[in-house]
Structure formats: structure tokens, C-alpha cells
XYZ file of C-alpha atoms in Angstrom:
584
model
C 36.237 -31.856 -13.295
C 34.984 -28.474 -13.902
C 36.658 -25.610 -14.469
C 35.591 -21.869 -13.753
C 35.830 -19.601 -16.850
C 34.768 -16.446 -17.613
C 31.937 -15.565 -19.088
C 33.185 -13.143 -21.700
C 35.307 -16.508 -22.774
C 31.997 -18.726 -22.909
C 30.384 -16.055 -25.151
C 33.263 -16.019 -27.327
C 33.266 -19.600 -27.787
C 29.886 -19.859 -28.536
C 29.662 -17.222 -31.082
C 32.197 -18.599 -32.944
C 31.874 -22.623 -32.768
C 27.638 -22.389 -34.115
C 26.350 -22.941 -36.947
C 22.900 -21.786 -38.381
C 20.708 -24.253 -39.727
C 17.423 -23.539 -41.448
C 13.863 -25.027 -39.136
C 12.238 -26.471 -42.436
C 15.702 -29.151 -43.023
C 13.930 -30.349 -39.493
C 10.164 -30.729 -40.352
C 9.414 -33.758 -42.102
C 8.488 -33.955 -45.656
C 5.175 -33.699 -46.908
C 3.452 -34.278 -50.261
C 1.620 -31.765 -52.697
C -0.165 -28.718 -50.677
C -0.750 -30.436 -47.151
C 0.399 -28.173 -44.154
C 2.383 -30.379 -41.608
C 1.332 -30.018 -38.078
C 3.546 -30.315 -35.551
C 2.239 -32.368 -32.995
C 1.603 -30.813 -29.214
C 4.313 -31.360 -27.024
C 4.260 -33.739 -24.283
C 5.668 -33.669 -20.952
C 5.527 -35.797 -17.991
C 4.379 -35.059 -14.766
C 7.807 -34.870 -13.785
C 8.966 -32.203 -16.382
C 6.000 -30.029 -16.019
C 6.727 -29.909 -12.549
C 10.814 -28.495 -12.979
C 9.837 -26.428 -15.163
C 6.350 -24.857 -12.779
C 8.604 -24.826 -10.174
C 11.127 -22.383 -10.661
C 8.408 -19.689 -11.936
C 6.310 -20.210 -8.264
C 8.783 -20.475 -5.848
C 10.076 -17.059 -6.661
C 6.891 -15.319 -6.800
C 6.107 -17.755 -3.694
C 9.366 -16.737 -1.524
C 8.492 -12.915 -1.447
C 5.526 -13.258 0.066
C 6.615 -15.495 2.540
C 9.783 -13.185 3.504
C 7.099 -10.511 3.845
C 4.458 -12.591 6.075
C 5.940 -14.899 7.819
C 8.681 -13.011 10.350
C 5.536 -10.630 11.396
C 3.499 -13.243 12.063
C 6.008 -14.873 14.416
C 6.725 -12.411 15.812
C 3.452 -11.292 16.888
C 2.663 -15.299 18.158
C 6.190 -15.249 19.648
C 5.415 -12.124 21.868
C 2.057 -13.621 22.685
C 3.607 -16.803 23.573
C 7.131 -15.555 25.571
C 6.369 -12.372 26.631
C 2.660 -12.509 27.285
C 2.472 -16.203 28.022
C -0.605 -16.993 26.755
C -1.674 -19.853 23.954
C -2.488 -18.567 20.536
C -6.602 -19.674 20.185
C -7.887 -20.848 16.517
C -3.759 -21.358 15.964
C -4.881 -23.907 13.135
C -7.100 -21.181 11.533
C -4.913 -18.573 11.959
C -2.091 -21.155 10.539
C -4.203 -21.712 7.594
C -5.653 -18.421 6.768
C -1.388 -17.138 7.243
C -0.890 -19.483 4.265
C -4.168 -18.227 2.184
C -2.653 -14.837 3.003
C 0.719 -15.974 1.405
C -0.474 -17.603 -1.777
C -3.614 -14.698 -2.393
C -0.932 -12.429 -2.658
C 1.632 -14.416 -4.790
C -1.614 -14.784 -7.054
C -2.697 -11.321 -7.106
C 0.326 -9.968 -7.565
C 1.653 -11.611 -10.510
C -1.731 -11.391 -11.987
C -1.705 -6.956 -11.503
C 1.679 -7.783 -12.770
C 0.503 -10.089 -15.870
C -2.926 -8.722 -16.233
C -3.629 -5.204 -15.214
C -1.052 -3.375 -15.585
C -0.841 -3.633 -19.770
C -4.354 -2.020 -19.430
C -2.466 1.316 -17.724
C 0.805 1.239 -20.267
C -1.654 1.041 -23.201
C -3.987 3.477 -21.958
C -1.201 5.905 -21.021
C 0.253 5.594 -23.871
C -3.312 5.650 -26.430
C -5.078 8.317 -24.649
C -3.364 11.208 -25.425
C -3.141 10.711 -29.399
C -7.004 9.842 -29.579
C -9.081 11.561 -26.911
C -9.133 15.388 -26.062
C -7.774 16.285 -22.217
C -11.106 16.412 -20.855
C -11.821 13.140 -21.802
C -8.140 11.841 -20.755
C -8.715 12.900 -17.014
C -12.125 11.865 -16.742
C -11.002 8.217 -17.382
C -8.159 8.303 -15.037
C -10.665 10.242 -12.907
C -12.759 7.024 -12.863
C -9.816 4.903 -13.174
C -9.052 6.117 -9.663
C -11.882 5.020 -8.182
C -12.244 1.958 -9.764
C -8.934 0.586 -8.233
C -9.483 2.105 -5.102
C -12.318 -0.480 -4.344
C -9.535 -2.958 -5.910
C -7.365 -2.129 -2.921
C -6.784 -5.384 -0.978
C -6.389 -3.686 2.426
C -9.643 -1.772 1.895
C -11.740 -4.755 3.103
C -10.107 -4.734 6.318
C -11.627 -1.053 6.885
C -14.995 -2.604 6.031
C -14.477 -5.047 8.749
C -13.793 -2.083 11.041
C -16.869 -1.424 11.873
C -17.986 -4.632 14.148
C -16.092 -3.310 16.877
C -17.248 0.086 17.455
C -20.126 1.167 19.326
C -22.449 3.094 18.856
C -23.355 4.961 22.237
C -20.180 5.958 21.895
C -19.012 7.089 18.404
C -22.626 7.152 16.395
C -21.145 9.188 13.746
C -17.999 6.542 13.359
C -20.639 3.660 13.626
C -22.905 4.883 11.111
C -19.480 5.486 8.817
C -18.131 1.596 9.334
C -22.115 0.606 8.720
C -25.119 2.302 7.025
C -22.350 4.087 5.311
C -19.795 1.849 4.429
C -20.548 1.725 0.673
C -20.583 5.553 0.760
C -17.178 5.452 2.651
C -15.125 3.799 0.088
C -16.429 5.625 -2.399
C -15.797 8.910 -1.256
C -12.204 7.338 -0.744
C -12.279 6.352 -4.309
C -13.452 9.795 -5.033
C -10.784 11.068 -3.798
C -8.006 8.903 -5.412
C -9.840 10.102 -8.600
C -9.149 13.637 -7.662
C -5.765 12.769 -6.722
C -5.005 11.173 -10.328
C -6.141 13.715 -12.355
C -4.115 16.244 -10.362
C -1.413 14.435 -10.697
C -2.163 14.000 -14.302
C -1.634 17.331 -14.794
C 1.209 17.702 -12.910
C 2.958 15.115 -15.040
C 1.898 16.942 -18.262
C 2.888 20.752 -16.879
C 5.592 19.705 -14.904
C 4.110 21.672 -11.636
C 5.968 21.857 -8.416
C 5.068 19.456 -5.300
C 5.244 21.733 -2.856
C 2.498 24.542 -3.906
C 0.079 21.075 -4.456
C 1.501 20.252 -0.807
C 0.323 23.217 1.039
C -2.761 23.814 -1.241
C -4.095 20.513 -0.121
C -2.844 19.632 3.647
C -4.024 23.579 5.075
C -7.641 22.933 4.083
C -7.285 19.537 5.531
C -5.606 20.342 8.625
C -8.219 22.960 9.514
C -11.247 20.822 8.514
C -9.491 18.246 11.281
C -9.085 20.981 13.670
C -12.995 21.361 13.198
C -13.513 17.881 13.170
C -11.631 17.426 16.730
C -13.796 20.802 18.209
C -17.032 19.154 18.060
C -17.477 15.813 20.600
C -19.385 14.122 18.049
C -17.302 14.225 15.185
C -14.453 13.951 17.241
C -14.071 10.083 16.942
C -13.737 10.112 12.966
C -10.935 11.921 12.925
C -9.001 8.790 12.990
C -10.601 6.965 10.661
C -10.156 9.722 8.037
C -6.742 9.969 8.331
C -6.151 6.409 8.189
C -8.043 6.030 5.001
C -5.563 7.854 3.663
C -2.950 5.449 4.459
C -4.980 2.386 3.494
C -5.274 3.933 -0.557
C -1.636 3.912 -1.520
C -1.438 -0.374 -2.413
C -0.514 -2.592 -4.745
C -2.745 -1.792 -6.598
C -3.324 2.167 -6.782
C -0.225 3.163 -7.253
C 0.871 1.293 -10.316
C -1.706 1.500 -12.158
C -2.195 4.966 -11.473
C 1.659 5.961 -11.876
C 2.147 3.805 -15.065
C -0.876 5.514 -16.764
C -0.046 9.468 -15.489
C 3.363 8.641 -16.278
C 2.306 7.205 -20.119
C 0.307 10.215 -20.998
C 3.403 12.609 -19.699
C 5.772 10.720 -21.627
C 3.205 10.538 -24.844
C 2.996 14.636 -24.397
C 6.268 14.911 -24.146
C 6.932 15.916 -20.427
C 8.087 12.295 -19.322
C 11.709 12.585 -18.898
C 11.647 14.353 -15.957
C 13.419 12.293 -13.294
C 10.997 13.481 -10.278
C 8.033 12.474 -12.914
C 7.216 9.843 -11.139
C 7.248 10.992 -7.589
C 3.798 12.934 -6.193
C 1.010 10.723 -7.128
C 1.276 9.120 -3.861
C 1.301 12.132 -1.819
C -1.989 13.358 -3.369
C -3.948 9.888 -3.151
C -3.196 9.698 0.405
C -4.182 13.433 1.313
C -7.510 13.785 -0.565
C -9.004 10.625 0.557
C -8.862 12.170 3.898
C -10.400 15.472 2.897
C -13.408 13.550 1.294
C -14.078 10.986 4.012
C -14.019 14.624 6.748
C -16.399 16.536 4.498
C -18.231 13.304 3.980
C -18.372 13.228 8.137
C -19.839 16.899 8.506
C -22.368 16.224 6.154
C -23.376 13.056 7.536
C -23.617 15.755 10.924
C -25.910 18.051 9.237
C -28.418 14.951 7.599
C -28.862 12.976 10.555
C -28.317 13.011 14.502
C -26.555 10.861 16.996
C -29.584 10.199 18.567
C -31.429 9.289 15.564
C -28.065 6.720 14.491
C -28.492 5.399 18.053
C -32.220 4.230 17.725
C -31.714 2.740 13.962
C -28.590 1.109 15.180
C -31.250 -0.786 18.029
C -33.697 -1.446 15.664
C -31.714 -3.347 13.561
C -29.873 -5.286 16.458
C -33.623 -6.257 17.675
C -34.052 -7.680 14.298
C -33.876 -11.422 14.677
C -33.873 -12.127 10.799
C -31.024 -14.687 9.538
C -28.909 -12.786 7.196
C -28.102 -14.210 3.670
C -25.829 -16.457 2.355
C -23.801 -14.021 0.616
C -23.398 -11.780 3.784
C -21.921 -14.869 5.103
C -18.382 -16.340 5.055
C -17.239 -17.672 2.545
C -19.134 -16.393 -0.022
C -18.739 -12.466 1.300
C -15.274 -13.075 0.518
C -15.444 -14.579 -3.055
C -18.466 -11.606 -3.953
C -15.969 -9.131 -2.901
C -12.447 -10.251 -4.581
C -15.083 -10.840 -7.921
C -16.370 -7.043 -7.223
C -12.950 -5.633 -6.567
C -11.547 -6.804 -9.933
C -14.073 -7.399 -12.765
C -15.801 -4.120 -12.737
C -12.382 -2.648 -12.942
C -11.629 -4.697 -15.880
C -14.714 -4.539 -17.779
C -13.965 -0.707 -17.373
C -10.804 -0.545 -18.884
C -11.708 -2.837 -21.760
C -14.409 -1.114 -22.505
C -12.372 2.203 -22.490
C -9.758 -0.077 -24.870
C -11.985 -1.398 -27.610
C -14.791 1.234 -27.666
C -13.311 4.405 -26.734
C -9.574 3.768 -28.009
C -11.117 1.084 -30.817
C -7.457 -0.525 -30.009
C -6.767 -4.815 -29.664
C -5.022 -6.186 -26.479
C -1.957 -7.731 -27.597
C -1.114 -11.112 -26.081
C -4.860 -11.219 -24.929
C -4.577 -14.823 -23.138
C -1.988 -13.925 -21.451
C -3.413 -10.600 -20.202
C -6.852 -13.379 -19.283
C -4.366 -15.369 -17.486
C -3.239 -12.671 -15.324
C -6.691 -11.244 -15.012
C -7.859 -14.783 -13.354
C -4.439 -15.157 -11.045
C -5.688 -11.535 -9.648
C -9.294 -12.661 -9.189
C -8.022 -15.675 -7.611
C -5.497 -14.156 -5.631
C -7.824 -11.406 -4.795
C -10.354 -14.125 -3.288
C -7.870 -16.511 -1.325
C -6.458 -12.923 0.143
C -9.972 -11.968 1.520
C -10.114 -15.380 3.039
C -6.746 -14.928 4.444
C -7.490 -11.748 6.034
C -10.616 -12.891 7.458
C -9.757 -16.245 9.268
C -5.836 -15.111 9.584
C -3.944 -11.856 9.551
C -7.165 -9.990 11.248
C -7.383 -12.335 13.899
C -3.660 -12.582 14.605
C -3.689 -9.256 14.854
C -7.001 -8.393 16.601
C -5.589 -11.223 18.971
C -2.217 -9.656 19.933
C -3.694 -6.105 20.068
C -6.361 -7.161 22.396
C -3.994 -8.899 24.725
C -0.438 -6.824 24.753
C -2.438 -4.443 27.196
C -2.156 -7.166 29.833
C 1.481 -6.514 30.490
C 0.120 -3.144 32.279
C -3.308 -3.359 32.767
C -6.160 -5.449 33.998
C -8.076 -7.825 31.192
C -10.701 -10.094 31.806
C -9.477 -12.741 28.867
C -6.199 -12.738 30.909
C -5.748 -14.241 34.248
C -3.055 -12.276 36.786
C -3.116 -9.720 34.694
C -1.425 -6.884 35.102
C 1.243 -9.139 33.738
C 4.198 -6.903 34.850
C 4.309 -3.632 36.352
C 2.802 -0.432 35.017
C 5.820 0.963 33.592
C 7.859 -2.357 32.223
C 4.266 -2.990 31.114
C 3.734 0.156 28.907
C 7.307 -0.264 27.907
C 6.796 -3.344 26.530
C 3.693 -2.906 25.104
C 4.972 0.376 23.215
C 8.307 -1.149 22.472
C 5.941 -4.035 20.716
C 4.704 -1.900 18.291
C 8.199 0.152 17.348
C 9.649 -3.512 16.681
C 6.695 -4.482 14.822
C 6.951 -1.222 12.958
C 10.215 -1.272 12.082
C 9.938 -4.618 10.976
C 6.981 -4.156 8.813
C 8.147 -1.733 6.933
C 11.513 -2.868 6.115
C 10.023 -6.138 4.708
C 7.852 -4.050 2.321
C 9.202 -4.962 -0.932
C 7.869 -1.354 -2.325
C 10.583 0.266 0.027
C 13.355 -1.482 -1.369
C 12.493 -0.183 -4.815
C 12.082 3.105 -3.563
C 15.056 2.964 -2.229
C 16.946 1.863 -5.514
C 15.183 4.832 -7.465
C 16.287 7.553 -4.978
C 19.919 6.366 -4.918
C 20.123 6.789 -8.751
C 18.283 10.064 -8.483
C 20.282 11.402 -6.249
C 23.279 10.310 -7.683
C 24.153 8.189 -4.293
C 23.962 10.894 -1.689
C 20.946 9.404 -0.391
C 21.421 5.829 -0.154
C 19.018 2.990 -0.534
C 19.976 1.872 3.084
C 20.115 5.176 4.660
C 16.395 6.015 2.968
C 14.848 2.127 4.312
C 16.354 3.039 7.903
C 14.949 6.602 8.218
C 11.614 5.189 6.606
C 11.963 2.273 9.007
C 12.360 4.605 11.991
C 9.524 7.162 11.193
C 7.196 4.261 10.800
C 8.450 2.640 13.810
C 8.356 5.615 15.711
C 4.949 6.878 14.574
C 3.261 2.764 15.238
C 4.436 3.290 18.777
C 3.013 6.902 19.325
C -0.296 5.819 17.761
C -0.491 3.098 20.384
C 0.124 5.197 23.159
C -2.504 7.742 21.909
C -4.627 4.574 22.052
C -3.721 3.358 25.618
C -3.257 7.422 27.273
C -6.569 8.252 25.230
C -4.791 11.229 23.773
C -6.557 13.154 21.216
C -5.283 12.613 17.728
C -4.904 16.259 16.440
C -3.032 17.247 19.646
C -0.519 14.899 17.841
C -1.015 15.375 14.137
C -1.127 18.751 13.732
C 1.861 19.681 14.872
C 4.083 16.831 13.286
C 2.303 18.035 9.845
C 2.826 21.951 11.099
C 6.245 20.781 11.594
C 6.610 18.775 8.005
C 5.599 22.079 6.309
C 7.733 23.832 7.597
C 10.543 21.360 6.857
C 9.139 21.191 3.327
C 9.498 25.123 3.205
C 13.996 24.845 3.473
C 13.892 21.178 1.502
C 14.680 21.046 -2.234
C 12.139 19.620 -4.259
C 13.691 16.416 -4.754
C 14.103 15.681 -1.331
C 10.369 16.747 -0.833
C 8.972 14.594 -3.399
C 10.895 11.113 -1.879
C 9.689 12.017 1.442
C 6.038 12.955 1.491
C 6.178 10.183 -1.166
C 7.707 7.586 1.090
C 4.924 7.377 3.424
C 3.185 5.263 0.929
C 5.475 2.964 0.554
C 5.114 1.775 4.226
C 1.097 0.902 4.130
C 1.264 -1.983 1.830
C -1.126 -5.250 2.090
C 0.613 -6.488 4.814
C 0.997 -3.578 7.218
C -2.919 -2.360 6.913
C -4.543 -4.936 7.878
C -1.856 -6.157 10.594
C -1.421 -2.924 12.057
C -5.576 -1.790 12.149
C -6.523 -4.891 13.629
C -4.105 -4.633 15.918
C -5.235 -1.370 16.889
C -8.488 -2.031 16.816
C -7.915 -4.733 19.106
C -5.888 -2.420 21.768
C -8.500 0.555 21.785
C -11.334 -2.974 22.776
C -9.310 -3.859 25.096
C -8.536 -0.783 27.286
C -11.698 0.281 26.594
C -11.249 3.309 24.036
C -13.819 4.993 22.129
C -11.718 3.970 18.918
C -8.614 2.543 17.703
C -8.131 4.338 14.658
C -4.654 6.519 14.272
C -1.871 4.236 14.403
C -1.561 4.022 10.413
C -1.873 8.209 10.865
C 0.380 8.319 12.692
C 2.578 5.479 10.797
C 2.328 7.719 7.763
C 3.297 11.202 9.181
C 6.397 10.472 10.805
C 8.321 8.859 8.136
C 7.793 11.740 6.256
C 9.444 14.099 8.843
C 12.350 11.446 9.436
C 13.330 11.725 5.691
C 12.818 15.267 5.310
C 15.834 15.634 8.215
C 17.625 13.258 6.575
C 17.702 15.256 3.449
C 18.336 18.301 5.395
C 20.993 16.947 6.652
C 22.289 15.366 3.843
C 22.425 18.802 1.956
C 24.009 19.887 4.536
C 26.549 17.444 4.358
C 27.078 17.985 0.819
C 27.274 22.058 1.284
C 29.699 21.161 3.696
C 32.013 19.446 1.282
C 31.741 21.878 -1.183
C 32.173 24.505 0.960
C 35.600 22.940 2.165
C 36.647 21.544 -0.873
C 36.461 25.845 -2.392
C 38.406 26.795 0.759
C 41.285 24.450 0.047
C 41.197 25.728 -3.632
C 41.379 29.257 -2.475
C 44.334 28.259 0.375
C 46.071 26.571 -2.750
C 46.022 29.611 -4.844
C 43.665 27.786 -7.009
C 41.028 30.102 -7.002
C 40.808 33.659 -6.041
């Protein structure tokens, strides 16, 4: 029968009925100077097994909380709601699964493998190279891990669906230019890291670095938006921002800023961690708009136009690595190694310092690889086309589609209702299965000495990106011009940002990265890719803009109003003092 005890009992008992007994009294004996070896340890299949299993089904179990409920939901709408079949439902199925399992492996290989690179390098740098030198590693450090990014392929997929009679300049971006793309993107997190390098090490304010980078980029949109041509990119520049603040960016980056902060001394800040984010979202988006007007002063639309025929004339089989599989394998090797060979070169040449644990650091290094590779095939066979699917037939329930017989499903406004509604649910959902969230949610409480709790942050991050899905579908489906919408919500943040303290600002323009993990990119573009092809828009770009500016605003109220809350108190809490004769 067993009996419940506590565990400050069991402890007790422990400690005081043991006794130590010295290892060598178990080896065997051996004669003169031979060294006993102990033999290798041998398990059955069995044991192996109980003791595998515990480690993977953890690791396991968190992705499939994160995958699984969006992907039902998305087949149930198309299913119940829509009432249509789900095509490829055995690729999708499988490619779901690859999705699952790439990221279990990559994950717990960044975990395993990577991310000792950034604590040692955060930590080495400082004593043994000059500042220069410091920020021009974590200057290419930035970059490298941009093109790391596992949601960065699905941008390079982008570009099969536009066309280009109508958006040359987004075509030739998505094309001819997609190389240059993601490394102006990468550019740009460099930028970003060495900023907030220094920030770390000075201890500099968010909110000047705020202003001093969103004006320039709010005016080069407004340009962008006043000339038709360059009026389609606008969308894709703002959602590269979104699609840079992963798994992989933002530890790395964060663990090595917040090493070389701590090794000069300005670590112990409690906000030292928060900012990073902000600025690797916001200057990927300057770089890919001033990477857009220059494109506009090399090279015409009409001159995009003709190349893009030319090469559609060309009848010439393309290679085997352009093809599927293999394009997915070259890229996870590309995304990783290079990264790696960097950083160990950095390490042993520039640092002259040893790895510790290096096989376990290889381990990791091959899980991420892996993972990296079965993700790409995921995203290709599964997540994309679930979510190119859906996208391209939720219009039905208002509008008239070809793939769709009777459609209009239901009448224009239940239609758009339901279509919109869609996306908040999918939103909301999203974002509160991010497992990123729920960390940031846990840090903030303790910051903020639980004023702002975890729950209240996920819900008013949940909302914003809710919120901000469903208006970047309806720009989609109304054809609404993007800056009519984002430049006032970002006027408007500013603004808020002017009467919030600074902790309050750094959680919230902070918190928008949170929300565009793995998951949510590539779901949420192809799914807007797949509306703007189905209702016939120019481009589907926008919803992760838009998914990224209005959580920002919905916790900036929330800390208003929070402070307020807390003034409040105070405020009564002196009054009864003074009533009391407490105070004078």
C-alpha cells in the first residue's frame, strides 16, 4: 500500500540512512600496471527505447500542440463551413508530420548546437577583440542567421504567384532578385544587432532608437505607396520584417548582445534584454524599400516585363537541384553550415578558444541540419499548401470562384463575415500557441512585479494579432491600399509610445515578434497569398504587417491602462492616509 509523504521527509531520510562507498572497492582487481576497462554497456532494444522515449516525446508534444489545432482548424473550416474535400489530403497529412518532427529536430539542435556558439562568443569577445571588431562579427552574425530563418524560404516561394504585368517591380524582387532580397534582409538584421549591441553596452533608451528608425521608414513607405509602380512592394517590405524575428534570430542574437553587455558590465539591467527584436524587424524593412527604389532607378517595368517572357519562352528542363527534393535538402544544408563554419572559425581562429563538450555541440549541429531539411520538406508539400488551399478557397463564401461550384457559398455579407472572422480565429489561435509568447509572458510578469500578468499580456498579444490577421485580409479582399492602414496605426503607436514608460514600451514593440514564429509565417503568407489569387489582387502581401502592428498598439493600451490603474491605487491609498490623519 503506498503511502503519500512529504518530500522534505523523503530527503531527510535519505540523507541520513546512506552510506558512501568508494568506486574502486567495485572495479575488479587487476595485476601489476594494467588499466582495467570497463566494458561498454549494453542495453536491449527494450531499454534503449524507455529511456529514448521520455527525451522525444517532450520535445515531440510541443510541436504538435503548436501544429496540429491550426491545421484542423483550417481543414475543419474547409470541410464544415466551406464544404469542400481537402485535395493532396495524404500529402498535406504527411508533409503536417515532416513539419512536426523538422521542428522538434531543429529546435533541440539551435538548442544543443548553436546556441553555445552565441554564450561563448558573447561572453569571449569582449576580453579579446577591440569594439570594432566585436560588432562587425555580430554584424555578420546577423546576416548569417537571417538566411538560417526557417520561415524565410516560404518568402522565396512567394514569388510563383505574382505576375508580372502587374507588379514587375514585386516580380523581379520574388525572382531575378531573390538572392539579393534576403540579403538585404540579412543586412538589415546585421544593422539591427550591432545597434542593439550598443544599446546593451551604453544602456540607451528604446524610444529615441524607436522614432529614429520608424520616421525614415514611414516616409520612405509613403514614397513607396505615391508611385504606381513601386506601390505593390510595399507589402512585401513590411512583411519581411515580420518574417526575421524566428527561432533562430532572436536567440542567437539576444544571447550574444546580451553576453558582451554582461562581460562589460552593463548586463544587469532588467529591460537588457528587451529591443533587439524591435530593431531586426524595422530595418529589414528599410533595406528591402531602399533596395526597391534602386531596383526603380537600374531597370524599368517594361524592360522586367520582356526578360520575364524570355525566360518563360525558354523550354530548357531545369536542374535537378532546382527540383524537389533536392532544393529542399541544398537549402536546409545552406541555411546552417555556412553559419556554423562562421562561428567556428570566429571560435578557434579569431578567439583561438576550444568548444567544450564538442560532440555534443556536433550532435546538435546535425539535429538542426536535419530538422532544418525535413522542415523545408514540410513546408513545401504541407503547411504551404494547406494554407495556399484554404486562402484560395475561403473567398467562396462571398464571391464567385471557378475551383468552387455554387459559389458564392453564402451571401455577401455572412460571406465576408465569415471569411474575416476566419482569419481573427486563426489569429488568435496562432499566436497563443506560440510557445515564445508564453515565455514572454513569464518574463514581463516578473519584471513588472505582477502588474502585467502573463495572461493579461498573451490575451492583448492574442487580440492585436487577431485583430490585425483580419484587417490584412480585408485589405486583401476590399483592395485597400496598405499605407492608408499602416501609417496611421504606427502614427498612432508613436504617439502612444510618447505617454508609455519605457518598460511598457520595450514589452510591446517587442511583443510583435513573438507572434511571427515558424508556424504563423508560413501559414499565414500562404494563406494570403492564396486569397489575393483568388479574388484576383495584384498581391497578397500585408497580413503579417498588419499582424505585427497591432499587437503592439493593443499592449501599449494595456500598459496605459495598467499605469493608470496603479496611479489610481496609489492615488487612493494617499487620500485615505491623509483622511486618517496619517499624513498631512
Amino acid at each position: 500500500m503506498a503511502v503519500e509523504i512529504r518530500f522534505g521527509d523523503f530527503v531527510h531520510e535519505v540523507t541520513l540512512h546512506q552510506k558512501c562507498i568508494s568506486a574502486n572497492r567495485l572495479m575488479p582487481s587487476v595485476s601489476g600496471d594494467a588499466t582495467y576497462l570497463a566494458p561498454k554497456i549494453q542495453l536491449r532494444r527494450l531499454d534503449a527505447y524507455r529511456m529514448i522515449r521520455p527525451y522525444v516525446t517532450v520535445r515531440f508534444v510541443e510541436q504538435l500542440k503548436a501544429v496540429v489545432p491550426l491545421a484542423l482548424y483550417l481543414v475543419l473550416f474547409q470541410l464544415l463551413i466551406l464544404r469542400q474535400g481537402l485535395a493532396e489530403s495524404w500529402v498535406i497529412s504527411a508533409g503536417i508530420v515532416a513539419v512536426i518532427v523538422g521542428l522538434m529536430f531543429f529546435m533541440e539542435g539551435l538548442k544543443v548546437g548553436l546556441m553555445p556558439f552565441g554564450e561563448v562568443l558573447g561572453n569571449t569577445l569582449p576580453a579579446k577583440a577591440s569594439l570594432r571588431l566585436v560588432l562587425l562579427i555580430v554584424f555578420l552574425l546577423g546576416i548569417g542567421v537571417t538566411f538560417a530563418e526557417p520561415a524565410i524560404g516560404a518568402l522565396r516561394t512567394a514569388g510563383q504567384i505574382v505576375e508580372v504585368e502587374n507588379a514587375p517591380y514585386l516580380y523581379a524582387l520574388l525572382n531575378g532578385w531573390a538572392g539579393t532580397l534576403v540579403l538585404v534582409v540579412g543586412i538589415g538584421v546585421g544593422a539591427a544587432a550591432i545597434i542593439g549591441t550598443l544599446r546593451f553596452i551604453y544602456g540607451w533608451s528604446l524610444k529615441p532608437l524607436i522614432f529614429i528608425t520608424i520616421i525614415p521608414t514611414l516616409l520612405l513607405s509613403l514614397y513607396l505607396w505615391l508611385d504606381p509602380h513601386l506601390n505593390s512592394v510595399l507589402g512585401l517590405a513590411w512583411d519581411c520584417g515580420a518574417v526575421t524575428t524566428g527561432p533562430v534570430t532572436v536567440p542567437l542574437v539576444l544571447a550574444l548582445g546580451i553576453g558582451i553587455a554582461a562581460a562589460a558590465g552593463q548586463g544587469q539591467s532588467s529591460l537588457s534584454g528587451f529591443g533587439i527584436v524591435t530593431l531586426a524587424s524595422i530595418f529589414p524593412i528599410l533595406g528591402v524599400e531602399l533596395l526597391a527604389v534602386w531596383l526603380s532607378l537600374v531597370t524599368t517595368p517594361e524592360a522586367i516585363i520582356a526578360e520575364a517572357a524570355g525566360v518563360s519562352q525558354l523550354t530548357t528542363l531545369p536542374m535537378w537541384y532546382e527540383l524537389s527534393p533536392a532544393l529542399e535538402i541544398i537549402a536546409g544544408l545552406q541555411a546552417i553550415v555556412p553559419l556554423v563554419i562562421f562561428l567556428y572559425l570566429v571560435l578557434r581562429v579569431l578567439l583561438k578558444e576550444r568548444l567544450h563538450n564538442p560532440g555534443y555541440i556536433a550532435y546538435g549541429i546535425t539535429l538542426a541540419v536535419l530538422g532544418m531539411i525535413i522542415f523545408n520538406l514540410g513546408l513545401t508539400y504541407g503547411l504551404a499548401k494547406l494554407g495556399g488551399q484554404s486562402g484560395g478557397l475561403v473567398p467562396a463564401a462571398f464571391t464567385n470562384i471557378d475551383a468552387v461550384m455554387g459559389s458564392p457559398l453564402y451571401g455577401t455579407f455572412f460571406g465576408l463575415t465569415l471569411a474575416i472572422g476566419f482569419a481573427w480565429i486563426l489569429g488568435f489561435g496562432a499566436t497563443l500557441a506560440e510557445p515564445a509568447l508564453n515565455a514572454l509572458g513569464l518574463t514581463v510578469e516578473n519584471l513588472t512585479n505582477g502588474a502585467f500578468r502573463r495572461s493579461l499580456l498573451m490575451i492583448a498579444v492574442s487580440l492585436g494579432v487577431a485583430v490585425g490577421i483580419a484587417l490584412g485580409v480585408a485589405k486583401i479582399v476590399f483592395t485597400l491600399d496598405l499605407a492608408l492602414l499602416l501609417l496611421p496605426l504606427y502614427l498612432l503607436a508613436l504617439l502612444l509610445t510618447i505617454f508609455s514608460s519605457e518598460e511598457f514600451v520595450n514589452i510591446a514593440w517587442d511583443s510583435a515578434g513573438v507572434t511571427t514564429g515558424p508556424i504563423t509565417v508560413p501559414l499565414v503568407l500562404s494563406m494570403g497569398l492564396g486569397f489575393g489569387h483568388a479574388v484576383a489582387a495584384v498581391e497578397g502581401f500585408g497580413v503579417l504587417a498588419m499582424a505585427s502592428i497591432c499587437p503592439i498598439l493593443s499592449v501599449l493600451m494595456t500598459g496605459l491602462w495598467i499605469n493608470w490603474k496603479v496611479a489610481r491605487k496609489h492615488r487612493h491609498y494617499d487620500e485615505s492616509l491623509q483622511a486618517e490623519g496619517v499624513v498631512s
